[in-house]
GROMACS .gro file of C-alpha atoms in nm:
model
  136
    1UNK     CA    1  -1.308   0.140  -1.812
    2UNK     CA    2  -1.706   0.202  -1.764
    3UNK     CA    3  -1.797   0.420  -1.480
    4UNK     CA    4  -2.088   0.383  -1.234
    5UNK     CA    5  -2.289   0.720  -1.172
    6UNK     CA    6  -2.116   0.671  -0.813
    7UNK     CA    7  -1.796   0.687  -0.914
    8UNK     CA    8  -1.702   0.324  -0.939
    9UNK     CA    9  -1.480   0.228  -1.205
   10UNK     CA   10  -1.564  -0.159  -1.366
   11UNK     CA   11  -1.262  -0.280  -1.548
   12UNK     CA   12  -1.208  -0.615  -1.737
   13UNK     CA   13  -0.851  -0.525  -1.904
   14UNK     CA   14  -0.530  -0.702  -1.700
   15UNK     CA   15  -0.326  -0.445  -1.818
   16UNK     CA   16  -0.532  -0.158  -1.796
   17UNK     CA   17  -0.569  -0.304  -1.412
   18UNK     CA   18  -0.221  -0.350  -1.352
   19UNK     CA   19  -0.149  -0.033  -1.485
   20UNK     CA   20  -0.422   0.149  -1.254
   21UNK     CA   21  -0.285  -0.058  -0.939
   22UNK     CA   22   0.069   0.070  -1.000
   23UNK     CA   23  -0.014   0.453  -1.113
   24UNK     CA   24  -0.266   0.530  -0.876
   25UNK     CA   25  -0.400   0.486  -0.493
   26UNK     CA   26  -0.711   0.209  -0.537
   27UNK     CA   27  -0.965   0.027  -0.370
   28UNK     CA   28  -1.079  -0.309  -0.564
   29UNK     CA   29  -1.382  -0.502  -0.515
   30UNK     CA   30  -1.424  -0.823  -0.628
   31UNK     CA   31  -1.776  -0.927  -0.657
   32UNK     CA   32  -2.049  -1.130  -0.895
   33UNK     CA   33  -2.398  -1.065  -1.008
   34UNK     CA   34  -2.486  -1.389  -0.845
   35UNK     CA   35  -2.381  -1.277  -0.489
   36UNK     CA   36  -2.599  -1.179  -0.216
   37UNK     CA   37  -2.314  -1.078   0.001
   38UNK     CA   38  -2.150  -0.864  -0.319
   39UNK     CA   39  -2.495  -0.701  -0.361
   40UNK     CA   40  -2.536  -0.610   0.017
   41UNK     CA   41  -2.188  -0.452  -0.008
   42UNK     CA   42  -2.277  -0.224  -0.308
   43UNK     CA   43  -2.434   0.055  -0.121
   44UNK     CA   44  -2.139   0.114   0.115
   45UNK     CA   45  -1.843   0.053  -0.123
   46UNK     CA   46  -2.072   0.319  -0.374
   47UNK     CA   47  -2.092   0.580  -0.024
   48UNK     CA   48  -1.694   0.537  -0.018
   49UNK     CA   49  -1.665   0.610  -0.383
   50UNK     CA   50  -1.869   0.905  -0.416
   51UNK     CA   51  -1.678   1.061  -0.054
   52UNK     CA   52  -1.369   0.972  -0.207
   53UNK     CA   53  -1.336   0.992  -0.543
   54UNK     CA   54  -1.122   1.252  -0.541
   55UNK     CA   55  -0.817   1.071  -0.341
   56UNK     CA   56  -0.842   0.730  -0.445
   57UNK     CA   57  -0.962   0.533  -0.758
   58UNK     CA   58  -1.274   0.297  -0.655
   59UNK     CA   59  -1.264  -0.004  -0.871
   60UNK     CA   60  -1.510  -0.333  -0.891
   61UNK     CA   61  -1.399  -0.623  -1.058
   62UNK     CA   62  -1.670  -0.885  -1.164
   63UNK     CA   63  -1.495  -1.231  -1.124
   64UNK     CA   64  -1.714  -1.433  -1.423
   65UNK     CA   65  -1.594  -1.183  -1.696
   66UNK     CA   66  -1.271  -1.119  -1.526
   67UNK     CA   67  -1.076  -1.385  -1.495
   68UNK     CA   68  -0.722  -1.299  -1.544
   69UNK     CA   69  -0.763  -1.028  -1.236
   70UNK     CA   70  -0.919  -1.252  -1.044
   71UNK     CA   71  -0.658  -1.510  -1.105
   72UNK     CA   72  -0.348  -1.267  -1.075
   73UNK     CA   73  -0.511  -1.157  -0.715
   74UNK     CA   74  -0.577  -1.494  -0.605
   75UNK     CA   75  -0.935  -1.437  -0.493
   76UNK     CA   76  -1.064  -1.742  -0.342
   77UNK     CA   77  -1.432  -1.591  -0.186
   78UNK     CA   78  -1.642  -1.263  -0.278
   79UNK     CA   79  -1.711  -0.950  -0.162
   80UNK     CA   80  -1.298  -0.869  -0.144
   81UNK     CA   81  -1.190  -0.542  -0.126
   82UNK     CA   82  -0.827  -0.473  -0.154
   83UNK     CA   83  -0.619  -0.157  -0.113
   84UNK     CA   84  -0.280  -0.023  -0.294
   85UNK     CA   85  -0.113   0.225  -0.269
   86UNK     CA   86   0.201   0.331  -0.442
   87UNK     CA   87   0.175   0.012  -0.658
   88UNK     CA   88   0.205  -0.229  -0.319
   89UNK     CA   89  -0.092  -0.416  -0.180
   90UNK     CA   90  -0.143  -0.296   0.136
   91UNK     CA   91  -0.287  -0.638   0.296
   92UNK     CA   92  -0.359  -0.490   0.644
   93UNK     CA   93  -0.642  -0.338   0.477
   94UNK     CA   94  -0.782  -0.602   0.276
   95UNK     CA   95  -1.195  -0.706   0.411
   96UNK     CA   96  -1.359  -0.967   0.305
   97UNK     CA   97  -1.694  -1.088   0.352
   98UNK     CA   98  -1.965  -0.891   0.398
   99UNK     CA   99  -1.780  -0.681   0.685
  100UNK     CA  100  -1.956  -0.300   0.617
  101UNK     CA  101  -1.752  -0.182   0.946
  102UNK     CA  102  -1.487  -0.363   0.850
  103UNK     CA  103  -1.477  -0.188   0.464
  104UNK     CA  104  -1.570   0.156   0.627
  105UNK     CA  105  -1.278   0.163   0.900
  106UNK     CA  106  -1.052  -0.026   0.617
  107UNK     CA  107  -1.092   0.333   0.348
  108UNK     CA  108  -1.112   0.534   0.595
  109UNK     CA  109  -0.771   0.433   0.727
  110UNK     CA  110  -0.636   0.439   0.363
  111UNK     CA  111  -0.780   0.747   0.242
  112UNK     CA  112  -0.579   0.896   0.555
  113UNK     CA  113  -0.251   0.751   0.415
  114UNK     CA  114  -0.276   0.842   0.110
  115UNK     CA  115  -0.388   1.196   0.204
  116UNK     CA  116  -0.093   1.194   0.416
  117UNK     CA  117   0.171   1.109   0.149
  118UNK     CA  118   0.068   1.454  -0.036
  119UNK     CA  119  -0.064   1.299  -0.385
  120UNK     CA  120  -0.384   1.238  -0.494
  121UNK     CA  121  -0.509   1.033  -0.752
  122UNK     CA  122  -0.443   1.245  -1.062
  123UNK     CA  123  -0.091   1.333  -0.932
  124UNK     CA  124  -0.138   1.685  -0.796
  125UNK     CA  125   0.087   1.683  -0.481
  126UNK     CA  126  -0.172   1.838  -0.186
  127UNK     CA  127  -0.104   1.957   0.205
  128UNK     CA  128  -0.353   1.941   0.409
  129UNK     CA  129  -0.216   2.219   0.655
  130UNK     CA  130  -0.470   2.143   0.922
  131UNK     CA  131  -0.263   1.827   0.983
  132UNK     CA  132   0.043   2.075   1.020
  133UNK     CA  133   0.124   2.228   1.394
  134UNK     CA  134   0.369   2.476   1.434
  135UNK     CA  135   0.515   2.559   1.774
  136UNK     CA  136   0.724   2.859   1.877
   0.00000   0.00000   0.00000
């Protein structure tokens, strides 16, 4: 797994992808040098990294050297950005095109869900106690 100097993660492997999808909270773009769309994507799915990299895995998946992946998720048209969590898909989030409000509402809404269920991408359980009210 190479890393961007924005935190993006490229990966090629199947297995080392399937094994990142099911161990850890994710967001995977699909993308291709050749696309204009991909390329006007880059800047905001690179913002979301670097914000995030500490909750969530940001992974990019070129579909000419990464077949299998691309295959296994069915892609059919690029930019797509998919989301798991706890090793499920979570398809409510999935954007595709080149939708930047669409991508930025999309983590946003996942990095609150997976903040919320305690763990973080290396496995530390957190609290975010401002989320916490106590009455008496």
């Amino acid at each position: 797994m190479s890393k961007h100097p924005h935190c993006v993660h490229n990966i090629s492997d199947f297995g080392q992808y399937l094994n990142i999808i099911k161990t850890e909270p994710c967001v995977v773009k699909f993308t291709a040098t050749w696309c204009g769309p991909c390329k006007r994507m880059a800047p905001t799915f690179e913002k979301a990294a670097q914000e995030n990299h500490d909750t969530a895995n940001f992974i990019e998946i070129d579909i000419d050297s990464a077949r299998e992946i691309t295959n296994y998720e069915n892609v059919q048209s690029i930019p797509l950005f998919l989301f798991y969590k706890d090793g499920l898909k979570q398809d409510t989030l999935s954007v595709s095109g080149q939708n930047v409000n669409g991508l930025d509402i999309s983590v946003k809404q996942f990095i609150t869900q997976v903040k919320m269920s305690g763990l973080s991408h290396d496995g530390v359980v957190e609290y975010d106690l401002s989320l916490i009210h106590i009455s008496e």
